[in-house]
C-alpha cells in the first residue's frame, strides 16, 4: 500500500516520533520492537516534508522524508 512507510528499529527502548515541517508531532510510538520495523499509515497526511526521529537515552537518529500522494 503506498500510504504505509516502514522504519527500522534497533532497541526495544527506542521512541519513534514523526513531525511535520512545522515541528508538530503527528505520530509517536514507544517501546519499539527490537531489530524490527514500525509502520506509519500516512494516508491522512498531506504531501510534504516530514522528519522521523528515533531516540533513546544514548542516541538520536533523525531522517527527513518527502511524502507525495
PDB file of C-alpha atoms in Angstrom:
ATOM      1  CA  UNK A   1       0.000   0.000   0.000  1.00  0.00           C
ATOM      2  CA  UNK A   2       1.506   3.334  -0.985  1.00  0.00           C
ATOM      3  CA  UNK A   3       0.413   5.174   2.182  1.00  0.00           C
ATOM      4  CA  UNK A   4       2.393   2.928   4.532  1.00  0.00           C
ATOM      5  CA  UNK A   5       6.018   3.635   5.371  1.00  0.00           C
ATOM      6  CA  UNK A   6       8.265   1.351   7.430  1.00  0.00           C
ATOM      7  CA  UNK A   7      11.236   2.416   9.544  1.00  0.00           C
ATOM      8  CA  UNK A   8      13.893   0.176  11.118  1.00  0.00           C
ATOM      9  CA  UNK A   9      14.277  -0.026  14.893  1.00  0.00           C
ATOM     10  CA  UNK A  10      17.289  -1.138  16.914  1.00  0.00           C
ATOM     11  CA  UNK A  11      16.263  -1.495  20.559  1.00  0.00           C
ATOM     12  CA  UNK A  12      13.040  -2.082  22.435  1.00  0.00           C
ATOM     13  CA  UNK A  13      13.675   1.139  24.399  1.00  0.00           C
ATOM     14  CA  UNK A  14      13.584   3.303  21.282  1.00  0.00           C
ATOM     15  CA  UNK A  15      10.983   6.044  20.860  1.00  0.00           C
ATOM     16  CA  UNK A  16       9.786   6.965  17.379  1.00  0.00           C
ATOM     17  CA  UNK A  17       8.268  10.349  16.596  1.00  0.00           C
ATOM     18  CA  UNK A  18       7.127  11.746  13.256  1.00  0.00           C
ATOM     19  CA  UNK A  19       6.956  15.511  12.872  1.00  0.00           C
ATOM     20  CA  UNK A  20       5.608  17.744  10.127  1.00  0.00           C
ATOM     21  CA  UNK A  21       7.544  20.695   8.698  1.00  0.00           C
ATOM     22  CA  UNK A  22       6.070  22.938  11.450  1.00  0.00           C
ATOM     23  CA  UNK A  23       7.605  20.722  14.134  1.00  0.00           C
ATOM     24  CA  UNK A  24       4.257  19.326  15.273  1.00  0.00           C
ATOM     25  CA  UNK A  25       4.339  15.685  16.362  1.00  0.00           C
ATOM     26  CA  UNK A  26       1.820  13.773  14.260  1.00  0.00           C
ATOM     27  CA  UNK A  27       2.705  10.213  15.279  1.00  0.00           C
ATOM     28  CA  UNK A  28       4.599   8.563  18.106  1.00  0.00           C
ATOM     29  CA  UNK A  29       5.316   5.038  19.276  1.00  0.00           C
ATOM     30  CA  UNK A  30       7.013   3.855  22.482  1.00  0.00           C
ATOM     31  CA  UNK A  31       8.722   0.532  23.139  1.00  0.00           C
ATOM     32  CA  UNK A  32       9.541  -0.318  19.568  1.00  0.00           C
ATOM     33  CA  UNK A  33      10.257  -3.922  18.617  1.00  0.00           C
ATOM     34  CA  UNK A  34      13.999  -4.678  18.775  1.00  0.00           C
ATOM     35  CA  UNK A  35      15.638  -5.252  15.387  1.00  0.00           C
ATOM     36  CA  UNK A  36      12.305  -4.824  13.660  1.00  0.00           C
ATOM     37  CA  UNK A  37      10.216  -2.292  11.806  1.00  0.00           C
ATOM     38  CA  UNK A  38       7.419   0.095  12.695  1.00  0.00           C
ATOM     39  CA  UNK A  39       4.828   1.058  10.080  1.00  0.00           C
ATOM     40  CA  UNK A  40       3.280   4.523   9.767  1.00  0.00           C
ATOM     41  CA  UNK A  41      -0.039   4.864   7.957  1.00  0.00           C
ATOM     42  CA  UNK A  42       0.270   8.346   6.440  1.00  0.00           C
ATOM     43  CA  UNK A  43      -2.972   8.166   4.473  1.00  0.00           C
ATOM     44  CA  UNK A  44      -4.485  11.132   6.368  1.00  0.00           C
ATOM     45  CA  UNK A  45      -1.413  13.366   5.908  1.00  0.00           C
ATOM     46  CA  UNK A  46      -0.853  15.881   3.152  1.00  0.00           C
ATOM     47  CA  UNK A  47       2.072  15.752   0.754  1.00  0.00           C
ATOM     48  CA  UNK A  48       5.116  17.427   2.228  1.00  0.00           C
ATOM     49  CA  UNK A  49       8.306  17.104   4.228  1.00  0.00           C
ATOM     50  CA  UNK A  50       8.324  15.059   7.448  1.00  0.00           C
ATOM     51  CA  UNK A  51      11.005  14.250   9.986  1.00  0.00           C
ATOM     52  CA  UNK A  52      11.358  10.786  11.507  1.00  0.00           C
ATOM     53  CA  UNK A  53      13.103  10.781  14.899  1.00  0.00           C
ATOM     54  CA  UNK A  54      14.138   7.571  16.651  1.00  0.00           C
ATOM     55  CA  UNK A  55      15.782   8.114  20.011  1.00  0.00           C
ATOM     56  CA  UNK A  56      16.711   6.530  23.316  1.00  0.00           C
ATOM     57  CA  UNK A  57      18.705   7.673  26.339  1.00  0.00           C
ATOM     58  CA  UNK A  58      22.049   7.394  24.489  1.00  0.00           C
ATOM     59  CA  UNK A  59      21.481   8.382  20.869  1.00  0.00           C
ATOM     60  CA  UNK A  60      19.169  10.041  18.392  1.00  0.00           C
ATOM     61  CA  UNK A  61      18.555   9.356  14.702  1.00  0.00           C
ATOM     62  CA  UNK A  62      16.670  11.852  12.500  1.00  0.00           C
ATOM     63  CA  UNK A  63      15.742  11.345   8.866  1.00  0.00           C
ATOM     64  CA  UNK A  64      13.968  13.767   6.552  1.00  0.00           C
ATOM     65  CA  UNK A  65      11.454  12.265   4.133  1.00  0.00           C
ATOM     66  CA  UNK A  66       9.253  13.709   1.410  1.00  0.00           C
ATOM     67  CA  UNK A  67       5.778  12.232   1.195  1.00  0.00           C
ATOM     68  CA  UNK A  68       3.950  12.590  -2.106  1.00  0.00           C
ATOM     69  CA  UNK A  69       0.378  11.395  -2.544  1.00  0.00           C
TER      70      UNK A  69
END
